[in-house]
GROMACS .gro file of C-alpha atoms in nm:
model
  316
    1UNK     CA    1  -0.488   0.799  -0.899
    2UNK     CA    2  -0.321   0.519  -0.717
    3UNK     CA    3  -0.345   0.165  -0.854
    4UNK     CA    4  -0.630  -0.036  -0.790
    5UNK     CA    5  -0.562  -0.353  -0.902
    6UNK     CA    6  -0.313  -0.571  -1.023
    7UNK     CA    7  -0.280  -0.853  -1.317
    8UNK     CA    8  -0.379  -1.210  -1.234
    9UNK     CA    9  -0.005  -1.333  -1.279
   10UNK     CA   10   0.091  -1.156  -0.936
   11UNK     CA   11  -0.214  -1.295  -0.735
   12UNK     CA   12   0.035  -1.487  -0.488
   13UNK     CA   13   0.152  -1.137  -0.370
   14UNK     CA   14  -0.152  -0.950  -0.426
   15UNK     CA   15  -0.461  -1.235  -0.349
   16UNK     CA   16  -0.755  -0.956  -0.433
   17UNK     CA   17  -0.840  -0.792  -0.738
   18UNK     CA   18  -0.918  -0.435  -0.609
   19UNK     CA   19  -1.105  -0.315  -0.900
   20UNK     CA   20  -1.320  -0.563  -0.877
   21UNK     CA   21  -1.343  -0.469  -0.533
   22UNK     CA   22  -1.424  -0.093  -0.629
   23UNK     CA   23  -1.692  -0.209  -0.845
   24UNK     CA   24  -1.852  -0.460  -0.603
   25UNK     CA   25  -1.863  -0.175  -0.336
   26UNK     CA   26  -1.997   0.081  -0.575
   27UNK     CA   27  -2.265  -0.163  -0.692
   28UNK     CA   28  -2.358  -0.197  -0.279
   29UNK     CA   29  -2.410   0.130  -0.238
   30UNK     CA   30  -2.674   0.193  -0.463
   31UNK     CA   31  -2.906  -0.067  -0.339
   32UNK     CA   32  -3.201   0.020  -0.131
   33UNK     CA   33  -3.260  -0.030   0.240
   34UNK     CA   34  -2.888  -0.016   0.355
   35UNK     CA   35  -2.978  -0.057   0.703
   36UNK     CA   36  -3.077  -0.380   0.674
   37UNK     CA   37  -2.710  -0.462   0.595
   38UNK     CA   38  -2.520  -0.335   0.890
   39UNK     CA   39  -2.579  -0.572   1.148
   40UNK     CA   40  -2.207  -0.686   1.156
   41UNK     CA   41  -2.094  -0.332   1.136
   42UNK     CA   42  -2.316  -0.235   1.426
   43UNK     CA   43  -2.240  -0.534   1.615
   44UNK     CA   44  -1.862  -0.495   1.589
   45UNK     CA   45  -1.909  -0.109   1.635
   46UNK     CA   46  -2.062  -0.186   1.989
   47UNK     CA   47  -1.796  -0.426   2.096
   48UNK     CA   48  -1.538  -0.407   2.292
   49UNK     CA   49  -1.181  -0.278   2.123
   50UNK     CA   50  -0.906  -0.318   2.406
   51UNK     CA   51  -0.823  -0.011   2.575
   52UNK     CA   52  -0.918   0.356   2.578
   53UNK     CA   53  -0.789   0.669   2.406
   54UNK     CA   54  -0.598   0.899   2.633
   55UNK     CA   55  -0.679   1.211   2.502
   56UNK     CA   56  -1.002   1.398   2.530
   57UNK     CA   57  -1.106   1.569   2.204
   58UNK     CA   58  -0.939   1.463   1.866
   59UNK     CA   59  -0.915   1.758   1.649
   60UNK     CA   60  -0.862   1.573   1.308
   61UNK     CA   61  -1.005   1.217   1.282
   62UNK     CA   62  -0.959   0.964   1.000
   63UNK     CA   63  -1.178   0.710   0.878
   64UNK     CA   64  -1.024   0.449   0.682
   65UNK     CA   65  -1.242   0.240   0.443
   66UNK     CA   66  -1.503   0.443   0.573
   67UNK     CA   67  -1.835   0.356   0.352
   68UNK     CA   68  -2.139   0.505   0.394
   69UNK     CA   69  -2.014   0.647   0.732
   70UNK     CA   70  -2.125   0.387   0.998
   71UNK     CA   71  -1.860   0.500   1.246
   72UNK     CA   72  -1.963   0.882   1.199
   73UNK     CA   73  -2.273   0.830   1.321
   74UNK     CA   74  -2.152   0.751   1.685
   75UNK     CA   75  -1.910   1.036   1.699
   76UNK     CA   76  -1.981   1.366   1.822
   77UNK     CA   77  -1.811   1.733   1.801
   78UNK     CA   78  -1.695   1.682   2.127
   79UNK     CA   79  -1.493   1.389   2.051
   80UNK     CA   80  -1.380   1.445   1.716
   81UNK     CA   81  -1.392   1.826   1.587
   82UNK     CA   82  -1.324   1.740   1.206
   83UNK     CA   83  -1.344   1.398   1.023
   84UNK     CA   84  -1.206   1.273   0.703
   85UNK     CA   85  -1.352   0.980   0.537
   86UNK     CA   86  -1.163   0.792   0.276
   87UNK     CA   87  -1.322   0.488   0.060
   88UNK     CA   88  -1.209   0.323  -0.258
   89UNK     CA   89  -1.561   0.331  -0.349
   90UNK     CA   90  -1.723   0.708  -0.500
   91UNK     CA   91  -2.060   0.566  -0.452
   92UNK     CA   92  -2.020   0.480  -0.097
   93UNK     CA   93  -1.919   0.818  -0.028
   94UNK     CA   94  -2.188   0.968  -0.198
   95UNK     CA   95  -2.422   0.800  -0.029
   96UNK     CA   96  -2.278   0.845   0.336
   97UNK     CA   97  -2.523   0.959   0.623
   98UNK     CA   98  -2.462   1.248   0.739
   99UNK     CA   99  -2.315   1.368   1.034
  100UNK     CA  100  -2.295   1.631   1.304
  101UNK     CA  101  -1.896   1.688   1.282
  102UNK     CA  102  -1.762   1.884   0.980
  103UNK     CA  103  -1.658   1.612   0.729
  104UNK     CA  104  -1.425   1.593   0.442
  105UNK     CA  105  -1.492   1.249   0.192
  106UNK     CA  106  -1.187   1.156  -0.003
  107UNK     CA  107  -1.156   0.871  -0.288
  108UNK     CA  108  -0.849   0.671  -0.216
  109UNK     CA  109  -0.701   0.343  -0.166
  110UNK     CA  110  -0.638   0.219   0.200
  111UNK     CA  111  -0.273   0.134   0.064
  112UNK     CA  112  -0.260   0.474  -0.046
  113UNK     CA  113  -0.327   0.728   0.184
  114UNK     CA  114  -0.314   1.063   0.007
  115UNK     CA  115  -0.219   1.236   0.316
  116UNK     CA  116   0.095   1.425   0.420
  117UNK     CA  117   0.298   1.293   0.743
  118UNK     CA  118   0.188   1.364   1.124
  119UNK     CA  119  -0.163   1.492   1.001
  120UNK     CA  120  -0.359   1.329   1.194
  121UNK     CA  121  -0.447   1.283   1.554
  122UNK     CA  122  -0.711   0.955   1.532
  123UNK     CA  123  -0.737   0.678   1.286
  124UNK     CA  124  -1.040   0.446   1.277
  125UNK     CA  125  -1.133   0.161   1.076
  126UNK     CA  126  -1.387  -0.094   1.048
  127UNK     CA  127  -1.432  -0.415   0.888
  128UNK     CA  128  -1.222  -0.258   0.537
  129UNK     CA  129  -0.894  -0.397   0.585
  130UNK     CA  130  -0.923  -0.791   0.523
  131UNK     CA  131  -0.940  -0.662   0.136
  132UNK     CA  132  -0.632  -0.513   0.132
  133UNK     CA  133  -0.308  -0.678  -0.058
  134UNK     CA  134  -0.051  -0.529   0.135
  135UNK     CA  135  -0.143  -0.524   0.495
  136UNK     CA  136   0.155  -0.409   0.632
  137UNK     CA  137   0.196  -0.153   0.372
  138UNK     CA  138  -0.141  -0.044   0.479
  139UNK     CA  139  -0.064  -0.009   0.829
  140UNK     CA  140   0.258   0.172   0.750
  141UNK     CA  141   0.053   0.422   0.573
  142UNK     CA  142  -0.186   0.456   0.894
  143UNK     CA  143   0.096   0.495   1.099
  144UNK     CA  144   0.298   0.769   0.885
  145UNK     CA  145  -0.044   0.974   0.842
  146UNK     CA  146  -0.052   0.969   1.221
  147UNK     CA  147   0.049   1.254   1.463
  148UNK     CA  148   0.325   1.153   1.779
  149UNK     CA  149   0.105   1.033   2.058
  150UNK     CA  150  -0.198   0.981   1.767
  151UNK     CA  151  -0.405   0.646   1.781
  152UNK     CA  152  -0.497   0.389   1.563
  153UNK     CA  153  -0.818   0.189   1.656
  154UNK     CA  154  -0.948  -0.068   1.426
  155UNK     CA  155  -1.148  -0.384   1.370
  156UNK     CA  156  -1.122  -0.619   1.074
  157UNK     CA  157  -1.231  -0.981   0.990
  158UNK     CA  158  -0.962  -1.253   1.116
  159UNK     CA  159  -0.881  -1.606   0.994
  160UNK     CA  160  -1.158  -1.836   1.123
  161UNK     CA  161  -1.429  -1.607   0.975
  162UNK     CA  162  -1.713  -1.837   0.814
  163UNK     CA  163  -1.470  -2.170   0.875
  164UNK     CA  164  -1.785  -2.366   0.869
  165UNK     CA  165  -1.872  -2.259   0.542
  166UNK     CA  166  -1.515  -2.280   0.371
  167UNK     CA  167  -1.456  -2.639   0.517
  168UNK     CA  168  -1.777  -2.773   0.409
  169UNK     CA  169  -1.753  -2.637   0.067
  170UNK     CA  170  -1.394  -2.753   0.026
  171UNK     CA  171  -1.488  -3.102   0.140
  172UNK     CA  172  -1.782  -3.093  -0.123
  173UNK     CA  173  -1.572  -2.986  -0.406
  174UNK     CA  174  -1.319  -3.277  -0.289
  175UNK     CA  175  -1.569  -3.551  -0.313
  176UNK     CA  176  -1.782  -3.427  -0.595
  177UNK     CA  177  -1.508  -3.252  -0.847
  178UNK     CA  178  -1.210  -3.393  -0.676
  179UNK     CA  179  -1.024  -3.066  -0.624
  180UNK     CA  180  -1.141  -2.712  -0.475
  181UNK     CA  181  -1.110  -2.340  -0.523
  182UNK     CA  182  -1.134  -2.058  -0.277
  183UNK     CA  183  -1.527  -1.932  -0.232
  184UNK     CA  184  -1.458  -1.753   0.109
  185UNK     CA  185  -1.154  -1.480   0.070
  186UNK     CA  186  -0.870  -1.529   0.278
  187UNK     CA  187  -0.784  -1.362   0.603
  188UNK     CA  188  -0.512  -1.261   0.843
  189UNK     CA  189  -0.398  -1.466   1.140
  190UNK     CA  190  -0.424  -1.335   1.503
  191UNK     CA  191  -0.051  -1.437   1.531
  192UNK     CA  192   0.060  -1.210   1.257
  193UNK     CA  193  -0.146  -0.937   1.364
  194UNK     CA  194   0.052  -0.784   1.648
  195UNK     CA  195   0.351  -0.827   1.452
  196UNK     CA  196   0.251  -0.663   1.142
  197UNK     CA  197   0.140  -0.349   1.418
  198UNK     CA  198   0.472  -0.349   1.535
  199UNK     CA  199   0.670  -0.340   1.249
  200UNK     CA  200   0.472  -0.076   1.109
  201UNK     CA  201   0.585   0.138   1.426
  202UNK     CA  202   0.271   0.110   1.655
  203UNK     CA  203   0.352   0.055   2.008
  204UNK     CA  204   0.138   0.059   2.333
  205UNK     CA  205  -0.054  -0.221   2.118
  206UNK     CA  206  -0.349  -0.432   2.234
  207UNK     CA  207  -0.487  -0.681   2.052
  208UNK     CA  208  -0.786  -0.857   2.106
  209UNK     CA  209  -1.024  -1.122   1.915
  210UNK     CA  210  -1.410  -1.183   1.945
  211UNK     CA  211  -1.648  -1.375   1.784
  212UNK     CA  212  -1.988  -1.328   1.637
  213UNK     CA  213  -2.208  -1.654   1.602
  214UNK     CA  214  -2.539  -1.597   1.365
  215UNK     CA  215  -2.774  -1.919   1.318
  216UNK     CA  216  -2.936  -2.006   0.994
  217UNK     CA  217  -3.183  -2.300   0.889
  218UNK     CA  218  -2.898  -2.445   0.670
  219UNK     CA  219  -2.624  -2.359   0.415
  220UNK     CA  220  -2.839  -2.214   0.159
  221UNK     CA  221  -2.989  -1.987   0.370
  222UNK     CA  222  -2.616  -1.896   0.474
  223UNK     CA  223  -2.529  -1.831   0.138
  224UNK     CA  224  -2.840  -1.663   0.077
  225UNK     CA  225  -2.815  -1.405   0.355
  226UNK     CA  226  -2.424  -1.368   0.273
  227UNK     CA  227  -2.523  -1.260  -0.080
  228UNK     CA  228  -2.855  -1.044   0.017
  229UNK     CA  229  -2.688  -0.872   0.346
  230UNK     CA  230  -2.311  -0.871   0.429
  231UNK     CA  231  -2.184  -0.940   0.100
  232UNK     CA  232  -2.423  -0.760  -0.172
  233UNK     CA  233  -2.471  -0.504   0.040
  234UNK     CA  234  -2.154  -0.431   0.231
  235UNK     CA  235  -1.952  -0.505  -0.117
  236UNK     CA  236  -1.803  -0.799   0.074
  237UNK     CA  237  -1.810  -1.056  -0.224
  238UNK     CA  238  -1.517  -1.254  -0.302
  239UNK     CA  239  -1.280  -1.077  -0.523
  240UNK     CA  240  -0.974  -1.308  -0.504
  241UNK     CA  241  -0.818  -1.312  -0.848
  242UNK     CA  242  -0.847  -1.740  -0.809
  243UNK     CA  243  -1.171  -1.727  -0.691
  244UNK     CA  244  -1.436  -2.007  -0.883
  245UNK     CA  245  -1.730  -1.836  -1.017
  246UNK     CA  246  -1.982  -2.069  -0.953
  247UNK     CA  247  -2.061  -2.405  -0.792
  248UNK     CA  248  -2.241  -2.716  -0.945
  249UNK     CA  249  -2.584  -2.790  -0.767
  250UNK     CA  250  -2.470  -3.159  -0.683
  251UNK     CA  251  -2.191  -3.000  -0.483
  252UNK     CA  252  -2.368  -2.761  -0.309
  253UNK     CA  253  -2.596  -3.022  -0.166
  254UNK     CA  254  -2.301  -3.273  -0.065
  255UNK     CA  255  -2.187  -2.911   0.128
  256UNK     CA  256  -2.523  -2.862   0.273
  257UNK     CA  257  -2.511  -3.186   0.388
  258UNK     CA  258  -2.162  -3.193   0.527
  259UNK     CA  259  -2.241  -2.864   0.713
  260UNK     CA  260  -2.555  -2.985   0.912
  261UNK     CA  261  -2.341  -3.295   0.985
  262UNK     CA  262  -2.032  -3.098   1.125
  263UNK     CA  263  -2.192  -2.849   1.247
  264UNK     CA  264  -2.519  -2.854   1.299
  265UNK     CA  265  -2.724  -2.770   1.637
  266UNK     CA  266  -2.962  -2.989   1.779
  267UNK     CA  267  -3.243  -2.742   1.692
  268UNK     CA  268  -3.164  -2.828   1.327
  269UNK     CA  269  -2.999  -2.510   1.246
  270UNK     CA  270  -2.626  -2.391   1.164
  271UNK     CA  271  -2.386  -2.164   1.270
  272UNK     CA  272  -2.196  -1.930   1.081
  273UNK     CA  273  -1.913  -1.735   1.264
  274UNK     CA  274  -1.728  -1.461   1.189
  275UNK     CA  275  -1.414  -1.393   1.405
  276UNK     CA  276  -1.311  -1.012   1.471
  277UNK     CA  277  -0.993  -0.846   1.539
  278UNK     CA  278  -0.985  -0.538   1.758
  279UNK     CA  279  -0.674  -0.328   1.785
  280UNK     CA  280  -0.547  -0.048   1.905
  281UNK     CA  281  -0.191   0.139   1.839
  282UNK     CA  282  -0.020   0.482   1.886
  283UNK     CA  283   0.253   0.659   1.737
  284UNK     CA  284   0.523   0.672   1.956
  285UNK     CA  285   0.569   0.970   2.180
  286UNK     CA  286   0.804   1.024   2.521
  287UNK     CA  287   0.475   1.060   2.731
  288UNK     CA  288   0.291   0.744   2.654
  289UNK     CA  289   0.190   0.494   2.931
  290UNK     CA  290   0.216   0.097   2.911
  291UNK     CA  291  -0.006  -0.099   2.728
  292UNK     CA  292  -0.350  -0.261   2.894
  293UNK     CA  293  -0.331  -0.587   2.974
  294UNK     CA  294  -0.481  -0.815   2.705
  295UNK     CA  295  -0.870  -0.906   2.766
  296UNK     CA  296  -0.864  -0.544   2.964
  297UNK     CA  297  -1.112  -0.406   2.678
  298UNK     CA  298  -1.371  -0.166   2.797
  299UNK     CA  299  -1.437   0.055   2.516
  300UNK     CA  300  -1.627   0.050   2.191
  301UNK     CA  301  -1.624   0.247   1.875
  302UNK     CA  302  -1.990   0.338   1.988
  303UNK     CA  303  -1.810   0.468   2.312
  304UNK     CA  304  -1.574   0.715   2.170
  305UNK     CA  305  -1.820   0.992   2.286
  306UNK     CA  306  -1.791   0.894   2.645
  307UNK     CA  307  -1.395   0.902   2.657
  308UNK     CA  308  -1.381   1.184   2.895
  309UNK     CA  309  -1.631   1.043   3.128
  310UNK     CA  310  -1.451   0.709   3.097
  311UNK     CA  311  -1.083   0.888   3.178
  312UNK     CA  312  -1.217   1.088   3.473
  313UNK     CA  313  -1.373   0.761   3.603
  314UNK     CA  314  -1.041   0.605   3.599
  315UNK     CA  315  -0.835   0.873   3.801
  316UNK     CA  316  -1.081   0.850   4.091
   0.00000   0.00000   0.00000
């Protein structure tokens, strides 16, 4: 099987412990009542992605970092004839939701896709690629397994995700402990995303950003909800090599005060912001049209089953 981790000594180039991430996602996949943990994935699936695929049916599709099959639940046999789900965590695949689409599940790392070149008509990925050590390589892998005129539709957490929490924790640690270490994993900047996709070989690119803001009573409720829902159930725990195992209570209290002072709402609650990047990229084919204008998004993961109707409407 492909490597899923590197030694801490190479953390500068490989910020994430992929073996730990696999353990976290396997543990998360076994937790009870998974539906309570899927808010962000459902919200992202329902939001715009920046353009509409130009074909009516995808004979073979690949879901990279599929988890329990969040995307498959919203696809139909009329849109995708056969689906391959790939995830690093075998427990996520074992507990995947059943779909009406014939599905094959494969345990594999996003950076090492075990498929031949020019295999898939469609590749999708939702909230998985932010944990990849080598994002350019992951994009190249996706591009390679796509057929000519195949399309990649993806969504991932962006660089401003949880900036309120990160800033509050850093300021508190500097004040109380004289230094700080990351408690929230690093994210890719939007300015780099289009360039990375282009270097991987994609063209007719569309990249958009959006924000999902959730309000909480305070920092401790933010941390509790992140650990109980988005982190534990989705396997989103920090797996950076240089992560700090715990925070002192005095530092947490200081961070809570800073959070409230800097970002607090008028009603006493505090916001937690999740930035989402939506991207569409095509593998070159001579028949391709020009890219859609930025901000012209009309289709979400949930609308993939409506592609035919949207295309007919567009032709009129």
